[in-house]
């Protein structure tokens, strides 16, 4: 095993000076960044045929735009290798189709953060983790690609805490949130194929997320019992900011096999969760969420002066209020190790029932 003593000789004081220079200018997320030179930046730009001045994402109300060059600088700062950069660009392409980020959702008191899901051959090519500890540390590609998005939000769009970023508490995903799908151990087609791309394509799906909920269900082989656990986690009243919610279900391989062994496909899982992610009107009234604002559709108590009745009640039973507008408000993917009955519910802030924001990774062979 190599040790620190085996590291190349360098002037440690100069390295620390460079790190402090960047930190002193608030160009970091609180952790050290990689100093960037023009020659190193050129290695990133060489991985794409896109013009360095091309705008990949803009926030109109801030009058700020991210170009290919700025995205590359922040990818380098984040610790990405140049070969990761086409994935970073695809992430920005996907976010360009998301309605909320360009409207300022990353500034919100809710504390939302970007999440990237990567599919296709690029996972193996650059070493993205899709298996054990998929939401944790240990893999440079996952950590730095997600971090590149966050550093760009800070350095290009000015979204620093206590300034333009007004998150009340925020989320750990604000450092980095990039995972890959465990396609090899999924019984179903992967996320990007489900949404119209080829299995040979590499792609990034971009989402805005609020929080992650850990689901422990090692006790059952019945899909209905597992499905109820998932639905109950999604319907929780604390998650209902708006009239309805949306979610990404990240199934561990064992849980995916529970459903597949019973003949369920992704649509079956979505439909079951939609049908059972339901609150009673009295449950909502107990927490003051039995109506919505006439202006924002955020949930309010029925006696609030801005309150109007919600439209979410089931027509066959007005006392039952679905937390989801349609099965399409739930996405399903597989990730994690094949070693326990563990899954995750990611509460999303975004699409209620329309296509996810997904972009193909380009220039991989240039």
Coordinates of N, CA, C and O in Angstrom, one line a residue, residues 63-223:
X63 N -29.7 37.4 -14.0 CA -28.9 37.9 -15.2 C -27.5 37.2 -15.2 O -26.5 37.9 -15.5
X64 N -27.4 35.9 -15.0 CA -26.2 35.2 -14.9 C -26.3 34.0 -15.8 O -27.3 33.3 -15.8
X65 N -25.2 33.6 -16.5 CA -25.2 32.5 -17.4 C -23.9 31.7 -17.2 O -22.8 32.3 -17.0
X66 N -24.0 30.4 -17.3 CA -22.9 29.5 -17.3 C -22.5 29.1 -18.7 O -23.4 28.5 -19.4
X67 N -21.3 29.3 -19.1 CA -20.8 28.8 -20.4 C -20.1 27.5 -20.3 O -19.8 27.0 -19.1
X68 N -19.7 26.9 -21.4 CA -18.9 25.7 -21.4 C -17.6 25.9 -20.6 O -17.2 25.1 -19.8
X69 N -17.0 27.0 -20.9 CA -15.7 27.3 -20.2 C -15.9 27.4 -18.7 O -15.1 26.9 -17.9
X70 N -16.9 28.2 -18.2 CA -17.1 28.3 -16.8 C -17.5 26.9 -16.2 O -17.1 26.6 -15.1
X71 N -18.2 26.1 -16.9 CA -18.6 24.8 -16.4 C -17.3 24.0 -16.2 O -17.1 23.2 -15.3
X72 N -16.4 24.1 -17.2 CA -15.1 23.4 -17.2 C -14.2 23.8 -16.0 O -13.6 23.0 -15.3
X73 N -14.2 25.1 -15.8 CA -13.4 25.6 -14.7 C -13.9 25.1 -13.3 O -13.1 24.6 -12.5
X74 N -15.2 25.1 -13.2 CA -15.7 24.6 -11.9 C -15.6 23.0 -11.8 O -15.5 22.5 -10.7
X75 N -15.7 22.3 -12.9 CA -15.4 20.9 -12.9 C -14.0 20.6 -12.4 O -13.7 19.7 -11.6
X76 N -13.1 21.4 -12.9 CA -11.7 21.2 -12.5 C -11.5 21.6 -11.1 O -10.8 20.8 -10.3
X77 N -12.1 22.7 -10.6 CA -12.0 23.0 -9.2 C -12.5 21.9 -8.3 O -12.0 21.7 -7.2
X78 N -13.6 21.3 -8.8 CA -14.2 20.2 -8.0 C -13.4 19.0 -7.8 O -13.7 18.1 -7.0
X79 N -12.4 18.8 -8.7 CA -11.6 17.6 -8.6 C -11.9 16.6 -9.7 O -11.4 15.5 -9.7
X80 N -12.7 17.0 -10.7 CA -13.0 16.1 -11.8 C -11.8 15.9 -12.6 O -10.9 16.7 -12.7
X81 N -11.7 14.7 -13.2 CA -10.7 14.5 -14.3 C -11.3 15.0 -15.6 O -12.5 15.0 -15.7
X82 N -10.5 15.4 -16.5 CA -11.0 15.9 -17.8 C -12.0 15.0 -18.5 O -13.0 15.4 -19.1
X83 N -11.8 13.6 -18.4 CA -12.7 12.7 -19.0 C -14.1 12.7 -18.4 O -15.1 12.1 -19.0
X84 N -14.3 13.3 -17.2 CA -15.6 13.4 -16.6 C -16.4 14.5 -17.2 O -17.6 14.6 -17.1
X85 N -15.8 15.5 -17.9 CA -16.4 16.7 -18.3 C -17.6 16.5 -19.2 O -18.6 17.2 -19.1
X86 N -17.6 15.6 -20.2 CA -18.8 15.4 -21.0 C -20.1 15.0 -20.1 O -21.2 15.4 -20.5
X87 N -19.9 14.3 -19.0 CA -21.0 14.0 -18.1 C -21.5 15.3 -17.4 O -22.7 15.5 -17.3
X88 N -20.5 16.2 -17.0 CA -20.9 17.4 -16.4 C -21.7 18.3 -17.4 O -22.8 18.9 -17.0
X89 N -21.3 18.3 -18.6 CA -22.1 19.1 -19.7 C -23.4 18.5 -19.9 O -24.4 19.3 -20.0
X90 N -23.5 17.2 -19.9 CA -24.9 16.6 -20.1 C -25.8 16.9 -18.9 O -27.0 17.1 -19.0
X91 N -25.2 17.0 -17.7 CA -26.0 17.4 -16.5 C -26.5 18.8 -16.7 O -27.7 19.0 -16.4
X92 N -25.7 19.7 -17.2 CA -26.3 21.1 -17.4 C -27.3 21.1 -18.5 O -28.3 21.8 -18.4
X93 N -27.1 20.2 -19.6 CA -28.2 20.1 -20.6 C -29.5 19.6 -20.0 O -30.6 20.1 -20.4
X94 N -29.4 18.7 -19.1 CA -30.6 18.1 -18.5 C -31.2 19.2 -17.6 O -32.5 19.4 -17.6
X95 N -30.4 19.9 -16.8 CA -31.0 20.9 -16.0 C -31.6 22.1 -16.8 O -32.6 22.7 -16.3
X96 N -31.2 22.3 -18.0 CA -31.8 23.3 -18.8 C -33.2 23.0 -19.1 O -34.0 23.9 -19.5
X97 N -33.6 21.7 -19.1 CA -35.0 21.3 -19.3 C -35.8 21.3 -18.1 O -37.0 21.1 -18.1
X98 N -35.2 21.4 -16.9 CA -35.9 21.4 -15.6 C -36.5 22.8 -15.4 O -35.8 23.8 -15.5
X99 N -37.8 22.9 -15.1 CA -38.4 24.2 -15.0 C -38.0 25.0 -13.8 O -38.0 26.2 -13.8
X100 N -37.7 24.4 -12.7 CA -37.5 25.1 -11.4 C -36.1 25.7 -11.2 O -36.0 26.8 -10.7
X101 N -35.0 25.1 -11.6 CA -33.7 25.7 -11.3 C -33.5 27.1 -11.9 O -32.9 28.0 -11.3
X102 N -33.9 27.3 -13.1 CA -33.8 28.6 -13.8 C -34.7 29.6 -13.1 O -34.5 30.8 -13.3
X103 N -35.6 29.2 -12.3 CA -36.5 30.1 -11.6 C -36.1 30.4 -10.2 O -36.8 31.1 -9.5
X104 N -35.0 29.8 -9.8 CA -34.4 30.2 -8.5 C -34.7 29.2 -7.4 O -34.5 29.5 -6.2
X105 N -35.0 27.9 -7.7 CA -35.4 27.0 -6.6 C -34.2 26.7 -5.8 O -34.3 26.3 -4.6
X106 N -32.9 26.8 -6.4 CA -31.7 26.5 -5.5 C -31.5 27.6 -4.5 O -30.6 27.4 -3.7
X107 N -32.2 28.7 -4.6 CA -32.1 29.7 -3.6 C -33.1 29.6 -2.5 O -33.1 30.3 -1.5
X108 N -34.0 28.6 -2.6 CA -35.2 28.5 -1.8 C -34.9 28.2 -0.3 O -33.9 27.5 0.0
X109 N -35.7 28.7 0.6 CA -35.7 28.3 2.0 C -35.8 26.8 2.2 O -35.4 26.3 3.2
X110 N -36.5 26.2 1.2 CA -36.7 24.7 1.3 C -35.4 24.0 1.3 O -35.3 22.9 1.9
X111 N -34.3 24.5 0.7 CA -33.0 23.9 0.8 C -32.8 22.8 -0.3 O -32.1 21.8 0.0
X112 N -33.4 23.0 -1.4 CA -33.3 21.9 -2.5 C -31.9 21.9 -3.0 O -31.1 22.8 -2.9
X113 N -31.6 20.8 -3.7 CA -30.3 20.5 -4.3 C -30.4 19.8 -5.6 O -31.4 19.1 -5.8
X114 N -29.4 19.8 -6.4 CA -29.4 19.0 -7.6 C -29.0 17.6 -7.4 O -28.1 17.3 -6.5
X115 N -29.6 16.7 -8.1 CA -29.3 15.2 -8.1 C -29.1 14.8 -9.5 O -29.9 15.1 -10.4
X116 N -28.0 14.1 -9.7 CA -27.7 13.5 -11.1 C -27.8 12.0 -11.0 O -27.3 11.4 -10.1
X117 N -28.4 11.4 -12.0 CA -28.5 9.9 -12.2 C -27.8 9.6 -13.5 O -28.3 10.1 -14.5
X118 N -26.8 8.8 -13.5 CA -26.0 8.5 -14.7 C -26.3 7.1 -15.2 O -26.3 6.2 -14.4
X119 N -26.5 6.9 -16.5 CA -26.8 5.6 -17.1 C -25.9 5.4 -18.2 O -25.3 6.3 -18.8
X120 N -25.8 4.1 -18.6 CA -25.1 3.8 -19.9 C -23.6 3.4 -19.6 O -23.1 3.4 -18.5
X121 N -22.9 3.2 -20.7 CA -21.5 2.7 -20.7 C -20.5 3.7 -20.0 O -19.5 3.2 -19.5
X122 N -20.8 4.9 -19.9 CA -19.9 5.9 -19.3 C -19.7 5.5 -17.8 O -18.7 5.9 -17.2
X123 N -20.6 4.9 -17.2 CA -20.5 4.5 -15.8 C -19.2 3.7 -15.6 O -18.4 4.0 -14.6
X124 N -19.0 2.7 -16.4 CA -17.8 1.9 -16.2 C -16.6 2.6 -16.7 O -15.5 2.5 -16.2
X125 N -16.8 3.4 -17.8 CA -15.6 4.1 -18.4 C -14.9 5.0 -17.4 O -13.7 5.1 -17.4
X126 N -15.7 5.7 -16.6 CA -15.0 6.7 -15.7 C -15.1 6.3 -14.2 O -14.7 7.1 -13.4
X127 N -15.6 5.1 -14.0 CA -15.6 4.6 -12.6 C -16.7 5.1 -11.7 O -16.4 5.3 -10.5
X128 N -17.9 5.4 -12.2 CA -19.0 5.8 -11.4 C -19.5 4.6 -10.5 O -19.7 3.5 -11.0
X129 N -19.8 4.9 -9.3 CA -20.3 3.9 -8.4 C -21.8 3.8 -8.6 O -22.6 4.8 -8.5
X130 N -22.3 2.5 -8.7 CA -23.8 2.3 -8.8 C -24.2 1.3 -7.7 O -25.4 0.9 -7.7
X131 N -23.2 0.8 -6.9 CA -23.5 -0.3 -6.0 C -23.3 0.1 -4.6 O -24.0 1.0 -4.2
X132 N -22.5 -0.6 -3.8 CA -22.5 -0.4 -2.4 C -22.1 1.0 -2.0 O -21.2 1.6 -2.7
X133 N -22.8 1.6 -1.0 CA -22.5 3.0 -0.6 C -22.7 4.0 -1.7 O -22.0 5.0 -1.8
X134 N -23.7 3.8 -2.5 CA -23.9 4.6 -3.7 C -24.2 6.1 -3.4 O -23.9 7.0 -4.1
X135 N -24.8 6.3 -2.2 CA -25.0 7.7 -1.8 C -23.9 8.2 -0.9 O -24.0 9.3 -0.4
X136 N -22.8 7.4 -0.7 CA -21.8 7.8 0.2 C -20.5 8.2 -0.5 O -20.4 8.4 -1.7
X137 N -19.4 8.1 0.3 CA -18.1 8.5 -0.2 C -17.4 7.3 -0.8 O -17.8 6.2 -0.8
X138 N -16.2 7.6 -1.4 CA -15.3 6.6 -1.9 C -15.1 6.5 -3.4 O -14.2 5.8 -3.8
X139 N -15.8 7.3 -4.2 CA -15.7 7.2 -5.6 C -15.5 8.6 -6.2 O -16.4 9.5 -6.1
X140 N -14.4 8.9 -6.8 CA -14.0 10.2 -7.3 C -15.0 10.7 -8.3 O -15.4 11.9 -8.2
X141 N -15.4 9.9 -9.2 CA -16.3 10.4 -10.3 C -17.7 10.9 -9.7 O -18.1 12.0 -10.0
X142 N -18.3 10.1 -8.8 CA -19.5 10.5 -8.2 C -19.4 11.8 -7.4 O -20.2 12.7 -7.6
X143 N -18.3 11.8 -6.6 CA -18.2 12.9 -5.7 C -17.9 14.2 -6.4 O -18.5 15.3 -6.1
X144 N -17.0 14.2 -7.5 CA -16.6 15.4 -8.1 C -17.6 15.9 -9.2 O -17.7 17.1 -9.4
X145 N -18.2 15.0 -9.9 CA -19.2 15.4 -10.9 C -20.4 16.1 -10.2 O -20.8 17.2 -10.6
X146 N -20.9 15.6 -9.1 CA -21.9 16.3 -8.4 C -21.4 17.6 -7.8 O -22.1 18.6 -7.8
X147 N -20.2 17.6 -7.3 CA -19.6 18.8 -6.7 C -19.5 19.9 -7.8 O -19.6 21.1 -7.5
X148 N -19.2 19.5 -9.0 CA -19.0 20.5 -10.1 C -20.2 21.3 -10.3 O -20.2 22.5 -10.5
X149 N -21.4 20.7 -10.1 CA -22.7 21.4 -10.3 C -22.8 22.4 -9.1 O -23.2 23.6 -9.3
X150 N -22.5 22.0 -7.9 CA -22.6 22.9 -6.8 C -21.7 24.0 -6.8 O -22.0 25.2 -6.5
X151 N -20.4 23.8 -7.2 CA -19.4 24.9 -7.3 C -19.8 25.9 -8.3 O -19.6 27.1 -8.2
X152 N -20.4 25.4 -9.4 CA -20.9 26.3 -10.5 C -22.0 27.2 -9.9 O -22.1 28.4 -10.2
X153 N -22.9 26.6 -9.1 CA -24.0 27.4 -8.5 C -23.4 28.5 -7.6 O -23.9 29.6 -7.6
X154 N -22.3 28.2 -6.9 CA -21.7 29.2 -6.1 C -20.9 30.2 -6.9 O -21.2 31.4 -6.7
X155 N -20.1 29.8 -7.7 CA -19.1 30.7 -8.4 C -19.7 31.4 -9.6 O -19.2 32.5 -9.9
X156 N -20.6 30.8 -10.3 CA -21.2 31.5 -11.5 C -22.5 32.2 -11.1 O -22.7 33.3 -11.6
X157 N -23.3 31.5 -10.3 CA -24.6 32.1 -10.0 C -24.7 32.8 -8.6 O -25.8 33.4 -8.3
X158 N -23.6 32.7 -7.9 CA -23.6 33.5 -6.6 C -24.4 32.9 -5.5 O -24.8 33.6 -4.5
X159 N -24.7 31.6 -5.6 CA -25.6 30.9 -4.6 C -24.8 30.5 -3.4 O -24.7 29.3 -3.1
X160 N -24.4 31.5 -2.6 CA -23.7 31.2 -1.4 C -24.6 31.3 -0.2 O -25.5 32.1 -0.1
X161 N -24.5 30.4 0.8 CA -25.3 30.4 2.0 C -25.2 31.8 2.7 O -24.1 32.4 2.7
X162 N -26.3 32.2 3.2 CA -26.5 33.5 3.9 C -26.5 34.6 3.0 O -26.6 35.8 3.4
X163 N -26.4 34.3 1.7 CA -26.5 35.4 0.7 C -27.6 35.1 -0.3 O -28.8 35.1 0.2
X164 N -27.4 34.7 -1.5 CA -28.5 34.4 -2.4 C -29.1 33.0 -2.1 O -30.3 32.8 -2.4
X165 N -28.3 32.1 -1.5 CA -28.9 30.8 -1.1 C -29.5 31.0 0.3 O -28.8 31.2 1.3
X166 N -30.8 30.9 0.4 CA -31.6 31.2 1.6 C -32.1 29.9 2.3 O -33.0 30.0 3.1
X167 N -31.4 28.8 2.0 CA -31.9 27.6 2.7 C -31.9 27.7 4.2 O -31.0 28.1 4.8
X168 N -33.0 27.3 4.8 CA -33.2 27.3 6.2 C -32.3 26.3 6.9 O -31.6 26.6 7.8
X169 N -32.2 25.1 6.4 CA -31.3 24.1 6.9 C -30.5 23.4 5.8 O -29.4 23.0 6.0
X170 N -31.0 23.4 4.6 CA -30.3 22.8 3.5 C -30.3 21.3 3.5 O -31.1 20.6 4.3
X171 N -29.4 20.6 2.7 CA -29.3 19.2 2.7 C -27.9 18.8 2.4 O -27.2 19.6 1.7
X172 N -27.5 17.6 2.8 CA -26.2 17.1 2.5 C -25.9 17.1 1.0 O -24.8 17.1 0.5
X173 N -27.0 16.9 0.2 CA -26.8 16.9 -1.2 C -26.3 18.2 -1.8 O -25.9 18.2 -3.0
X174 N -26.3 19.2 -1.0 CA -25.7 20.5 -1.6 C -24.2 20.4 -1.7 O -23.6 21.3 -2.4
X175 N -23.5 19.5 -1.1 CA -22.1 19.3 -1.4 C -22.0 18.5 -2.8 O -21.3 19.0 -3.7
X176 N -22.7 17.4 -2.9 CA -22.6 16.6 -4.1 C -23.6 15.5 -4.1 O -23.8 14.9 -3.0
X177 N -24.3 15.3 -5.2 CA -25.3 14.2 -5.3 C -25.3 13.7 -6.7 O -25.9 14.3 -7.6
X178 N -24.5 12.7 -7.0 CA -24.4 12.0 -8.3 C -24.3 10.5 -8.1 O -23.4 10.1 -7.4
X179 N -25.2 9.8 -8.6 CA -25.2 8.3 -8.5 C -25.4 7.7 -9.9 O -25.8 8.4 -10.8
X180 N -25.0 6.5 -10.0 CA -25.2 5.7 -11.3 C -26.2 4.6 -11.0 O -26.3 4.1 -9.9
X181 N -26.9 4.2 -12.0 CA -27.9 3.1 -11.9 C -27.2 1.8 -12.0 O -26.3 1.6 -12.8
X182 N -27.5 0.9 -11.1 CA -27.0 -0.5 -11.1 C -27.8 -1.3 -12.2 O -28.6 -2.1 -11.8
X183 N -27.5 -1.0 -13.4 CA -28.2 -1.6 -14.5 C -28.0 -3.2 -14.5 O -28.9 -3.9 -14.9
X184 N -26.8 -3.6 -14.2 CA -26.5 -5.0 -14.3 C -27.3 -5.9 -13.3 O -27.6 -7.1 -13.6
X185 N -27.8 -5.3 -12.2 CA -28.5 -6.1 -11.2 C -30.0 -5.7 -11.1 O -30.7 -6.1 -10.2
X186 N -30.4 -4.9 -12.1 CA -31.8 -4.5 -12.2 C -32.6 -5.5 -13.1 O -32.1 -5.9 -14.1
X187 N -33.8 -5.9 -12.6 CA -34.6 -6.8 -13.5 C -35.3 -6.1 -14.6 O -36.0 -6.7 -15.4
X188 N -35.2 -4.8 -14.6 CA -36.0 -4.0 -15.6 C -35.0 -3.2 -16.5 O -33.8 -3.1 -16.2
X189 N -35.6 -2.5 -17.5 CA -34.8 -1.6 -18.3 C -34.4 -0.4 -17.5 O -35.1 0.0 -16.6
X190 N -33.2 0.1 -17.8 CA -32.7 1.2 -17.0 C -33.5 2.5 -17.3 O -34.2 2.6 -18.3
X191 N -33.2 3.5 -16.5 CA -34.0 4.8 -16.5 C -33.9 5.4 -17.9 O -34.9 5.9 -18.4
X192 N -32.7 5.5 -18.5 CA -32.6 6.2 -19.7 C -33.3 5.5 -20.9 O -33.8 6.1 -21.8
X193 N -33.3 4.2 -20.8 CA -34.0 3.4 -21.9 C -35.5 3.6 -21.7 O -36.2 3.7 -22.7
X194 N -35.9 3.6 -20.5 CA -37.4 3.8 -20.2 C -37.8 5.1 -20.8 O -39.0 5.2 -21.2
X195 N -36.9 6.1 -20.9 CA -37.3 7.4 -21.4 C -36.8 7.7 -22.8 O -36.6 8.8 -23.2
X196 N -36.6 6.6 -23.6 CA -36.5 6.7 -25.0 C -35.1 6.6 -25.6 O -34.9 6.7 -26.8
X197 N -34.0 6.5 -24.8 CA -32.7 6.3 -25.3 C -32.3 4.9 -25.5 O -33.0 4.0 -25.0
X198 N -31.2 4.7 -26.2 CA -30.7 3.3 -26.4 C -29.9 2.8 -25.2 O -29.2 3.6 -24.6
X199 N -29.8 1.5 -25.0 CA -29.0 1.0 -24.0 C -27.5 1.3 -24.2 O -26.8 1.4 -23.2
X200 N -27.1 1.5 -25.4 CA -25.7 1.9 -25.7 C -25.4 3.4 -25.5 O -24.3 3.8 -25.5
X201 N -26.5 4.2 -25.3 CA -26.3 5.6 -25.0 C -25.8 5.8 -23.5 O -26.2 5.0 -22.6
X202 N -25.1 6.8 -23.3 CA -24.8 7.3 -21.9 C -25.6 8.5 -21.7 O -25.8 9.3 -22.6
X203 N -26.2 8.7 -20.5 CA -27.1 9.8 -20.3 C -27.1 10.2 -18.8 O -26.7 9.4 -17.9
X204 N -27.5 11.4 -18.6 CA -27.6 12.0 -17.3 C -29.1 12.5 -17.1 O -29.6 13.2 -17.9
X205 N -29.7 12.0 -16.0 CA -31.0 12.5 -15.6 C -30.8 13.5 -14.5 O -30.1 13.2 -13.5
X206 N -31.4 14.7 -14.6 CA -31.2 15.7 -13.6 C -32.5 16.0 -12.8 O -33.6 16.1 -13.4
X207 N -32.4 16.1 -11.5 CA -33.6 16.3 -10.7 C -33.3 17.3 -9.6 O -32.1 17.5 -9.2
X208 N -34.3 18.0 -9.1 CA -34.2 18.8 -7.9 C -34.8 18.1 -6.8 O -35.9 17.6 -6.8
X209 N -34.0 17.9 -5.7 CA -34.4 17.1 -4.6 C -34.4 17.8 -3.3 O -33.7 18.8 -3.1
X210 N -35.3 17.3 -2.4 CA -35.4 18.0 -1.0 C -34.7 17.1 0.0 O -34.0 17.6 0.9
X211 N -35.0 15.8 0.0 CA -34.5 15.0 1.1 C -34.5 13.5 0.7 O -35.1 13.1 -0.3
X212 N -33.8 12.7 1.4 CA -33.8 11.2 1.2 C -34.3 10.5 2.4 O -33.9 10.8 3.6
X213 N -35.1 9.5 2.2 CA -35.6 8.7 3.3 C -35.2 7.2 3.1 O -35.3 6.6 2.1
X214 N -34.6 6.7 4.2 CA -34.1 5.3 4.2 C -35.2 4.3 4.5 O -36.0 4.5 5.4
X215 N -35.3 3.3 3.6 CA -36.4 2.3 3.8 C -35.7 1.0 4.2 O -35.0 0.4 3.4
X216 N -36.0 0.5 5.4 CA -35.5 -0.8 5.8 C -36.7 -1.8 5.7 O -37.7 -1.6 6.4
X217 N -36.6 -2.8 4.8 CA -37.6 -3.8 4.7 C -37.0 -5.1 4.4 O -37.0 -5.6 3.3
X218 N -36.4 -5.7 5.4 CA -35.7 -7.0 5.2 C -36.6 -8.2 5.6 O -36.2 -9.3 5.6
X219 N -37.9 -7.9 6.0 CA -38.7 -8.9 6.6 C -39.7 -9.6 5.7 O -40.4 -10.5 6.1
X220 N -39.8 -9.1 4.4 CA -40.9 -9.6 3.6 C -40.4 -9.9 2.2 O -39.5 -9.3 1.7
X221 N -41.2 -10.9 1.6 CA -41.0 -11.2 0.2 C -42.3 -10.9 -0.6 O -42.4 -11.3 -1.7
X222 N -43.2 -10.2 0.1 CA -44.5 -9.9 -0.6 C -44.4 -8.5 -1.2 O -44.1 -7.5 -0.5
X223 N -44.6 -8.3 -2.5 CA -44.5 -7.0 -3.1 C -45.5 -6.0 -2.5 O -45.2 -4.8 -2.4

